[in-house]
Short mmCIF file of N, CA, C and O in Angstrom, two decimals:
data_model
loop_
_atom_site.label_atom_id
_atom_site.label_comp_id
_atom_site.label_asym_id
_atom_site.label_seq_id
_atom_site.Cartn_x
_atom_site.Cartn_y
_atom_site.Cartn_z
N UNK C 1 -18.22 15.87 1.47
CA UNK C 1 -16.99 15.11 1.53
C UNK C 1 -15.89 15.90 0.81
O UNK C 1 -16.07 16.35 -0.31
N UNK C 2 -14.77 16.02 1.46
CA UNK C 2 -13.68 16.81 0.90
C UNK C 2 -12.83 15.97 -0.06
O UNK C 2 -12.91 14.74 -0.09
N UNK C 3 -12.03 16.67 -0.82
CA UNK C 3 -11.13 16.01 -1.78
C UNK C 3 -10.17 15.08 -1.05
O UNK C 3 -9.89 13.97 -1.51
N UNK C 4 -9.66 15.52 0.09
CA UNK C 4 -8.70 14.70 0.84
C UNK C 4 -9.31 13.38 1.31
O UNK C 4 -8.64 12.34 1.30
N UNK C 5 -10.57 13.41 1.72
CA UNK C 5 -11.23 12.19 2.18
C UNK C 5 -11.46 11.24 1.01
O UNK C 5 -11.27 10.03 1.13
N UNK C 6 -11.84 11.79 -0.14
CA UNK C 6 -12.04 10.96 -1.33
C UNK C 6 -10.72 10.34 -1.76
O UNK C 6 -10.64 9.15 -2.06
N UNK C 7 -9.67 11.15 -1.76
CA UNK C 7 -8.35 10.67 -2.15
C UNK C 7 -7.88 9.55 -1.22
O UNK C 7 -7.38 8.51 -1.66
N UNK C 8 -8.06 9.76 0.08
CA UNK C 8 -7.67 8.76 1.06
C UNK C 8 -8.45 7.46 0.84
O UNK C 8 -7.87 6.36 0.89
N UNK C 9 -9.74 7.57 0.58
CA UNK C 9 -10.57 6.40 0.34
C UNK C 9 -10.10 5.65 -0.91
O UNK C 9 -10.02 4.42 -0.92
N UNK C 10 -9.76 6.38 -1.96
CA UNK C 10 -9.29 5.75 -3.19
C UNK C 10 -7.97 5.01 -2.97
O UNK C 10 -7.77 3.90 -3.48
N UNK C 11 -7.05 5.63 -2.22
CA UNK C 11 -5.77 4.96 -1.95
C UNK C 11 -5.96 3.69 -1.12
O UNK C 11 -5.33 2.67 -1.37
N UNK C 12 -6.85 3.76 -0.12
CA UNK C 12 -7.11 2.58 0.70
C UNK C 12 -7.74 1.47 -0.12
O UNK C 12 -7.42 0.30 0.06
N UNK C 13 -8.65 1.84 -1.02
CA UNK C 13 -9.29 0.86 -1.89
C UNK C 13 -8.26 0.21 -2.80
O UNK C 13 -8.26 -1.02 -2.98
N UNK C 14 -7.36 1.01 -3.37
CA UNK C 14 -6.33 0.47 -4.25
C UNK C 14 -5.41 -0.48 -3.49
O UNK C 14 -5.01 -1.53 -4.01
N UNK C 15 -5.08 -0.12 -2.27
CA UNK C 15 -4.22 -0.97 -1.44
C UNK C 15 -4.90 -2.31 -1.17
O UNK C 15 -4.29 -3.37 -1.30
N UNK C 16 -6.18 -2.26 -0.85
CA UNK C 16 -6.95 -3.47 -0.59
C UNK C 16 -7.04 -4.34 -1.84
O UNK C 16 -6.84 -5.56 -1.78
N UNK C 17 -7.33 -3.73 -2.97
CA UNK C 17 -7.43 -4.49 -4.22
C UNK C 17 -6.09 -5.10 -4.61
O UNK C 17 -6.04 -6.20 -5.17
N UNK C 18 -5.01 -4.41 -4.32
CA UNK C 18 -3.68 -4.97 -4.57
C UNK C 18 -3.43 -6.20 -3.72
O UNK C 18 -2.84 -7.18 -4.18
N UNK C 19 -3.90 -6.15 -2.47
CA UNK C 19 -3.76 -7.31 -1.59
C UNK C 19 -4.57 -8.49 -2.12
O UNK C 19 -4.09 -9.62 -2.14
N UNK C 20 -5.80 -8.22 -2.53
CA UNK C 20 -6.67 -9.27 -3.06
C UNK C 20 -6.03 -9.90 -4.30
O UNK C 20 -5.99 -11.12 -4.46
N UNK C 21 -5.51 -9.06 -5.17
CA UNK C 21 -4.87 -9.53 -6.39
C UNK C 21 -3.64 -10.40 -6.08
O UNK C 21 -3.42 -11.43 -6.71
N UNK C 22 -2.87 -9.99 -5.09
CA UNK C 22 -1.67 -10.75 -4.70
C UNK C 22 -2.07 -12.13 -4.16
O UNK C 22 -1.41 -13.12 -4.46
N UNK C 23 -3.13 -12.17 -3.38
CA UNK C 23 -3.59 -13.45 -2.83
C UNK C 23 -4.04 -14.37 -3.97
O UNK C 23 -3.71 -15.55 -3.99
N UNK C 24 -4.77 -13.81 -4.91
CA UNK C 24 -5.26 -14.60 -6.04
C UNK C 24 -4.11 -15.18 -6.87
O UNK C 24 -4.18 -16.32 -7.34
N UNK C 25 -3.07 -14.40 -7.04
CA UNK C 25 -1.94 -14.85 -7.86
C UNK C 25 -0.92 -15.65 -7.06
O UNK C 25 0.06 -16.13 -7.61
N UNK C 26 -1.10 -15.75 -5.74
CA UNK C 26 -0.19 -16.51 -4.91
C UNK C 26 1.11 -15.77 -4.62
O UNK C 26 2.14 -16.40 -4.40
N UNK C 27 1.09 -14.45 -4.66
CA UNK C 27 2.30 -13.67 -4.45
C UNK C 27 2.21 -12.81 -3.19
O UNK C 27 2.72 -11.70 -3.13
N UNK C 28 1.56 -13.35 -2.17
CA UNK C 28 1.33 -12.58 -0.95
C UNK C 28 2.64 -12.31 -0.21
O UNK C 28 2.82 -11.24 0.37
N UNK C 29 3.59 -13.25 -0.24
CA UNK C 29 4.87 -13.04 0.44
C UNK C 29 5.62 -11.87 -0.18
O UNK C 29 6.17 -11.03 0.53
N UNK C 30 5.62 -11.82 -1.49
CA UNK C 30 6.28 -10.71 -2.19
C UNK C 30 5.60 -9.38 -1.87
O UNK C 30 6.25 -8.37 -1.68
N UNK C 31 4.27 -9.40 -1.79
CA UNK C 31 3.50 -8.18 -1.48
C UNK C 31 3.85 -7.67 -0.09
O UNK C 31 4.07 -6.47 0.10
N UNK C 32 3.91 -8.55 0.86
CA UNK C 32 4.25 -8.16 2.24
C UNK C 32 5.67 -7.60 2.29
O UNK C 32 5.91 -6.57 2.92
N UNK C 33 6.59 -8.28 1.62
CA UNK C 33 7.99 -7.82 1.60
C UNK C 33 8.08 -6.42 0.99
O UNK C 33 8.75 -5.54 1.53
N UNK C 34 7.40 -6.21 -0.13
CA UNK C 34 7.44 -4.90 -0.78
C UNK C 34 6.85 -3.81 0.09
O UNK C 34 7.34 -2.68 0.10
N UNK C 35 5.80 -4.13 0.82
CA UNK C 35 5.20 -3.13 1.72
C UNK C 35 6.17 -2.73 2.83
O UNK C 35 6.31 -1.56 3.14
N UNK C 36 6.82 -3.72 3.41
CA UNK C 36 7.77 -3.44 4.50
C UNK C 36 8.94 -2.62 3.98
O UNK C 36 9.34 -1.63 4.60
N UNK C 37 9.48 -3.02 2.83
CA UNK C 37 10.61 -2.28 2.24
C UNK C 37 10.17 -0.86 1.89
O UNK C 37 10.91 0.10 2.12
N UNK C 38 8.99 -0.70 1.36
CA UNK C 38 8.48 0.62 0.99
C UNK C 38 8.31 1.53 2.19
O UNK C 38 8.65 2.72 2.14
N UNK C 39 7.78 1.01 3.27
CA UNK C 39 7.61 1.82 4.49
C UNK C 39 8.96 2.25 5.04
O UNK C 39 9.15 3.39 5.44
N UNK C 40 9.91 1.32 5.06
CA UNK C 40 11.24 1.62 5.57
C UNK C 40 11.92 2.69 4.70
O UNK C 40 12.48 3.65 5.22
N UNK C 41 11.84 2.52 3.40
CA UNK C 41 12.48 3.47 2.46
C UNK C 41 11.84 4.84 2.60
O UNK C 41 12.54 5.86 2.58
N UNK C 42 10.53 4.88 2.75
CA UNK C 42 9.83 6.15 2.88
C UNK C 42 10.25 6.89 4.16
O UNK C 42 10.48 8.10 4.15
N UNK C 43 10.35 6.14 5.24
CA UNK C 43 10.76 6.75 6.51
C UNK C 43 12.19 7.28 6.42
O UNK C 43 12.48 8.36 6.95
N UNK C 44 13.07 6.53 5.78
CA UNK C 44 14.46 6.96 5.67
C UNK C 44 14.60 8.17 4.74
O UNK C 44 15.43 9.03 4.96
N UNK C 45 13.80 8.22 3.71
CA UNK C 45 13.90 9.28 2.71
C UNK C 45 13.37 10.62 3.24
O UNK C 45 13.93 11.66 2.96
N UNK C 46 12.30 10.57 4.00
CA UNK C 46 11.64 11.80 4.41
C UNK C 46 11.91 12.17 5.87
O UNK C 46 11.12 12.82 6.52
N UNK C 47 13.05 11.80 6.38
CA UNK C 47 13.41 12.17 7.75
C UNK C 47 14.01 13.53 7.81
O UNK C 47 14.60 14.09 7.02
#
């Protein structure tokens, strides 16, 4: 297994755990909003 695959797996795991944590705390709407804003900002920044 390469470093890139391990890194990708760790990021996906962190993303999933963040979702689980948001659901537990009742902040899923904020989590979804932040994800959408983050994707949009990233696309605009790195064009």
